[in-house]
Amino acid sequence: MHRFYRLGYARIDGETHIPLQRYIDPHLPLMIAATGWNDRQMINRALLYRYVISYEPYDFKGRLDDFPLTIEYGKKVDALRRSYKAFLWDGDFTDTLGASVTVGENHILSIRFL
């Protein structure tokens, strides 16, 4: 399918989503839907897995001004992606490497994907 379509689209479950298409073709443009009133989880997934955000208020039953918090948060994420394009858009997908976050001496968060 990827030979014929230049963009993939998926509806994902943010809690259990595994970015399989990223493993298949790490550079294929992929789009996911942000449908909720304050859908930060989907916007965060879009940032994490380099997905294009499709704003779909209430599953196409609403208008963009129905969820201003989602739009504003999405704008912030898009601004971040523009600022760090080399890392967030053009970088290599390395999901299995994981990450560790520390502030000074305090260990805040560890993420390890299997």
C-alpha positions as protocol buffer text, in pm:
chain_id: "A"
residue {
  index: 1
  type: MET
  ca { x: 0 y: 0 z: 0 }
}
residue {
  index: 2
  type: HIS
  ca { x: 282 y: 241 z: 80 }
}
residue {
  index: 3
  type: ARG
  ca { x: 406 y: 220 z: -278 }
}
residue {
  index: 4
  type: PHE
  ca { x: 86 y: 390 z: -395 }
}
residue {
  index: 5
  type: TYR
  ca { x: -13 y: 625 z: -112 }
}
residue {
  index: 6
  type: ARG
  ca { x: 217 y: 901 z: 8 }
}
residue {
  index: 7
  type: LEU
  ca { x: 43 y: 935 z: 347 }
}
residue {
  index: 8
  type: GLY
  ca { x: -89 y: 677 z: 591 }
}
residue {
  index: 9
  type: TYR
  ca { x: -385 y: 745 z: 821 }
}
residue {
  index: 10
  type: ALA
  ca { x: -483 y: 567 z: 1140 }
}
residue {
  index: 11
  type: ARG
  ca { x: -706 y: 602 z: 1441 }
}
residue {
  index: 12
  type: ILE
  ca { x: -510 y: 489 z: 1742 }
}
residue {
  index: 13
  type: ASP
  ca { x: -571 y: 405 z: 2104 }
}
residue {
  index: 14
  type: GLY
  ca { x: -330 y: 627 z: 2293 }
}
residue {
  index: 15
  type: GLU
  ca { x: -303 y: 391 z: 2590 }
}
residue {
  index: 16
  type: THR
  ca { x: -195 y: 76 z: 2407 }
}
residue {
  index: 17
  type: HIS
  ca { x: -73 y: 204 z: 2070 }
}
residue {
  index: 18
  type: ILE
  ca { x: 236 y: 41 z: 1922 }
}
residue {
  index: 19
  type: PRO
  ca { x: 372 y: 236 z: 1622 }
}
residue {
  index: 20
  type: LEU
  ca { x: 405 y: -64 z: 1389 }
}
residue {
  index: 21
  type: GLN
  ca { x: 402 y: 142 z: 1070 }
}
residue {
  index: 22
  type: ARG
  ca { x: 707 y: 332 z: 1199 }
}
residue {
  index: 23
  type: TYR
  ca { x: 895 y: 2 z: 1213 }
}
residue {
  index: 24
  type: ILE
  ca { x: 781 y: -91 z: 863 }
}
residue {
  index: 25
  type: ASP
  ca { x: 864 y: 245 z: 701 }
}
residue {
  index: 26
  type: PRO
  ca { x: 1023 y: 496 z: 941 }
}
residue {
  index: 27
  type: HIS
  ca { x: 997 y: 785 z: 693 }
}
residue {
  index: 28
  type: LEU
  ca { x: 641 y: 741 z: 568 }
}
residue {
  index: 29
  type: PRO
  ca { x: 421 y: 1039 z: 658 }
}
residue {
  index: 30
  type: LEU
  ca { x: 150 y: 913 z: 895 }
}
residue {
  index: 31
  type: MET
  ca { x: -156 y: 1097 z: 1022 }
}
residue {
  index: 32
  type: ILE
  ca { x: -367 y: 1038 z: 1333 }
}
residue {
  index: 33
  type: ALA
  ca { x: -692 y: 1192 z: 1452 }
}
residue {
  index: 34
  type: ALA
  ca { x: -728 y: 1430 z: 1746 }
}
residue {
  index: 35
  type: THR
  ca { x: -1101 y: 1416 z: 1819 }
}
residue {
  index: 36
  type: GLY
  ca { x: -1155 y: 1520 z: 2180 }
}
residue {
  index: 37
  type: TRP
  ca { x: -1221 y: 1845 z: 2363 }
}
residue {
  index: 38
  type: ASN
  ca { x: -873 y: 1859 z: 2522 }
}
residue {
  index: 39
  type: ASP
  ca { x: -702 y: 1576 z: 2334 }
}
residue {
  index: 40
  type: ARG
  ca { x: -348 y: 1622 z: 2463 }
}
residue {
  index: 41
  type: GLN
  ca { x: -285 y: 1248 z: 2464 }
}
residue {
  index: 42
  type: MET
  ca { x: -324 y: 1223 z: 2085 }
}
residue {
  index: 43
  type: ILE
  ca { x: -122 y: 1540 z: 2029 }
}
residue {
  index: 44
  type: ASN
  ca { x: 153 y: 1393 z: 2249 }
}
residue {
  index: 45
  type: ARG
  ca { x: 144 y: 1069 z: 2049 }
}
residue {
  index: 46
  type: ALA
  ca { x: 172 y: 1271 z: 1730 }
}
residue {
  index: 47
  type: LEU
  ca { x: 484 y: 1438 z: 1867 }
}
residue {
  index: 48
  type: LEU
  ca { x: 633 y: 1116 z: 2003 }
}
residue {
  index: 49
  type: TYR
  ca { x: 585 y: 910 z: 1686 }
}
residue {
  index: 50
  type: ARG
  ca { x: 616 y: 1188 z: 1425 }
}
residue {
  index: 51
  type: TYR
  ca { x: 253 y: 1175 z: 1316 }
}
residue {
  index: 52
  type: VAL
  ca { x: 72 y: 1452 z: 1132 }
}
residue {
  index: 53
  type: ILE
  ca { x: -223 y: 1581 z: 1336 }
}
residue {
  index: 54
  type: SER
  ca { x: -569 y: 1563 z: 1180 }
}
residue {
  index: 55
  type: TYR
  ca { x: -810 y: 1778 z: 1382 }
}
residue {
  index: 56
  type: GLU
  ca { x: -1148 y: 1605 z: 1378 }
}
residue {
  index: 57
  type: PRO
  ca { x: -1375 y: 1764 z: 1638 }
}
residue {
  index: 58
  type: TYR
  ca { x: -1608 y: 1504 z: 1782 }
}
residue {
  index: 59
  type: ASP
  ca { x: -1543 y: 1262 z: 1493 }
}
residue {
  index: 60
  type: PHE
  ca { x: -1636 y: 1515 z: 1222 }
}
residue {
  index: 61
  type: LYS
  ca { x: -1953 y: 1620 z: 1403 }
}
residue {
  index: 62
  type: GLY
  ca { x: -1815 y: 1951 z: 1526 }
}
residue {
  index: 63
  type: ARG
  ca { x: -1615 y: 2259 z: 1429 }
}
residue {
  index: 64
  type: LEU
  ca { x: -1256 y: 2352 z: 1508 }
}
residue {
  index: 65
  type: ASP
  ca { x: -1372 y: 2621 z: 1751 }
}
residue {
  index: 66
  type: ASP
  ca { x: -1548 y: 2343 z: 1949 }
}
residue {
  index: 67
  type: PHE
  ca { x: -1217 y: 2240 z: 2101 }
}
residue {
  index: 68
  type: PRO
  ca { x: -992 y: 2544 z: 2146 }
}
residue {
  index: 69
  type: LEU
  ca { x: -768 y: 2370 z: 2402 }
}
residue {
  index: 70
  type: THR
  ca { x: -680 y: 2093 z: 2156 }
}
residue {
  index: 71
  type: ILE
  ca { x: -606 y: 2347 z: 1880 }
}
residue {
  index: 72
  type: GLU
  ca { x: -389 y: 2565 z: 2106 }
}
residue {
  index: 73
  type: TYR
  ca { x: -192 y: 2268 z: 2238 }
}
residue {
  index: 74
  type: GLY
  ca { x: -148 y: 2137 z: 1882 }
}
residue {
  index: 75
  type: LYS
  ca { x: -14 y: 2477 z: 1774 }
}
residue {
  index: 76
  type: LYS
  ca { x: 243 y: 2464 z: 2055 }
}
residue {
  index: 77
  type: VAL
  ca { x: 353 y: 2116 z: 1950 }
}
residue {
  index: 78
  type: ASP
  ca { x: 378 y: 2225 z: 1586 }
}
residue {
  index: 79
  type: ALA
  ca { x: 589 y: 2528 z: 1690 }
}
residue {
  index: 80
  type: LEU
  ca { x: 816 y: 2295 z: 1887 }
}
residue {
  index: 81
  type: ARG
  ca { x: 849 y: 2066 z: 1585 }
}
residue {
  index: 82
  type: ARG
  ca { x: 939 y: 2360 z: 1360 }
}
residue {
  index: 83
  type: SER
  ca { x: 1205 y: 2475 z: 1609 }
}
residue {
  index: 84
  type: TYR
  ca { x: 1360 y: 2129 z: 1636 }
}
residue {
  index: 85
  type: LYS
  ca { x: 1280 y: 1998 z: 1289 }
}
residue {
  index: 86
  type: ALA
  ca { x: 1615 y: 1820 z: 1250 }
}
residue {
  index: 87
  type: PHE
  ca { x: 1540 y: 1605 z: 1554 }
}
residue {
  index: 88
  type: LEU
  ca { x: 1161 y: 1573 z: 1562 }
}
residue {
  index: 89
  type: TRP
  ca { x: 1072 y: 1551 z: 1190 }
}
residue {
  index: 90
  type: ASP
  ca { x: 1393 y: 1452 z: 1016 }
}
residue {
  index: 91
  type: GLY
  ca { x: 1547 y: 1235 z: 1289 }
}
residue {
  index: 92
  type: ASP
  ca { x: 1559 y: 857 z: 1291 }
}
residue {
  index: 93
  type: PHE
  ca { x: 1291 y: 661 z: 1474 }
}
residue {
  index: 94
  type: THR
  ca { x: 1467 y: 488 z: 1765 }
}
residue {
  index: 95
  type: ASP
  ca { x: 1177 y: 372 z: 1980 }
}
residue {
  index: 96
  type: THR
  ca { x: 1366 y: 85 z: 2145 }
}
residue {
  index: 97
  type: LEU
  ca { x: 1646 y: 303 z: 2281 }
}
residue {
  index: 98
  type: GLY
  ca { x: 1429 y: 450 z: 2557 }
}
residue {
  index: 99
  type: ALA
  ca { x: 1497 y: 765 z: 2757 }
}
residue {
  index: 100
  type: SER
  ca { x: 1585 y: 877 z: 3108 }
}
residue {
  index: 101
  type: VAL
  ca { x: 1505 y: 1221 z: 3246 }
}
residue {
  index: 102
  type: THR
  ca { x: 1686 y: 1374 z: 3541 }
}
residue {
  index: 103
  type: VAL
  ca { x: 1680 y: 1719 z: 3698 }
}
residue {
  index: 104
  type: GLY
  ca { x: 1999 y: 1781 z: 3894 }
}
residue {
  index: 105
  type: GLU
  ca { x: 2044 y: 1480 z: 4121 }
}
residue {
  index: 106
  type: ASN
  ca { x: 1677 y: 1377 z: 4104 }
}
residue {
  index: 107
  type: HIS
  ca { x: 1573 y: 1097 z: 3871 }
}
residue {
  index: 108
  type: ILE
  ca { x: 1234 y: 1198 z: 3729 }
}
residue {
  index: 109
  type: LEU
  ca { x: 1135 y: 945 z: 3464 }
}
residue {
  index: 110
  type: SER
  ca { x: 1256 y: 640 z: 3275 }
}
residue {
  index: 111
  type: ILE
  ca { x: 1095 y: 514 z: 2959 }
}
residue {
  index: 112
  type: ARG
  ca { x: 1193 y: 185 z: 2804 }
}
residue {
  index: 113
  type: PHE
  ca { x: 1006 y: 34 z: 2512 }
}
residue {
  index: 114
  type: LEU
  ca { x: 1028 y: -337 z: 2443 }
}
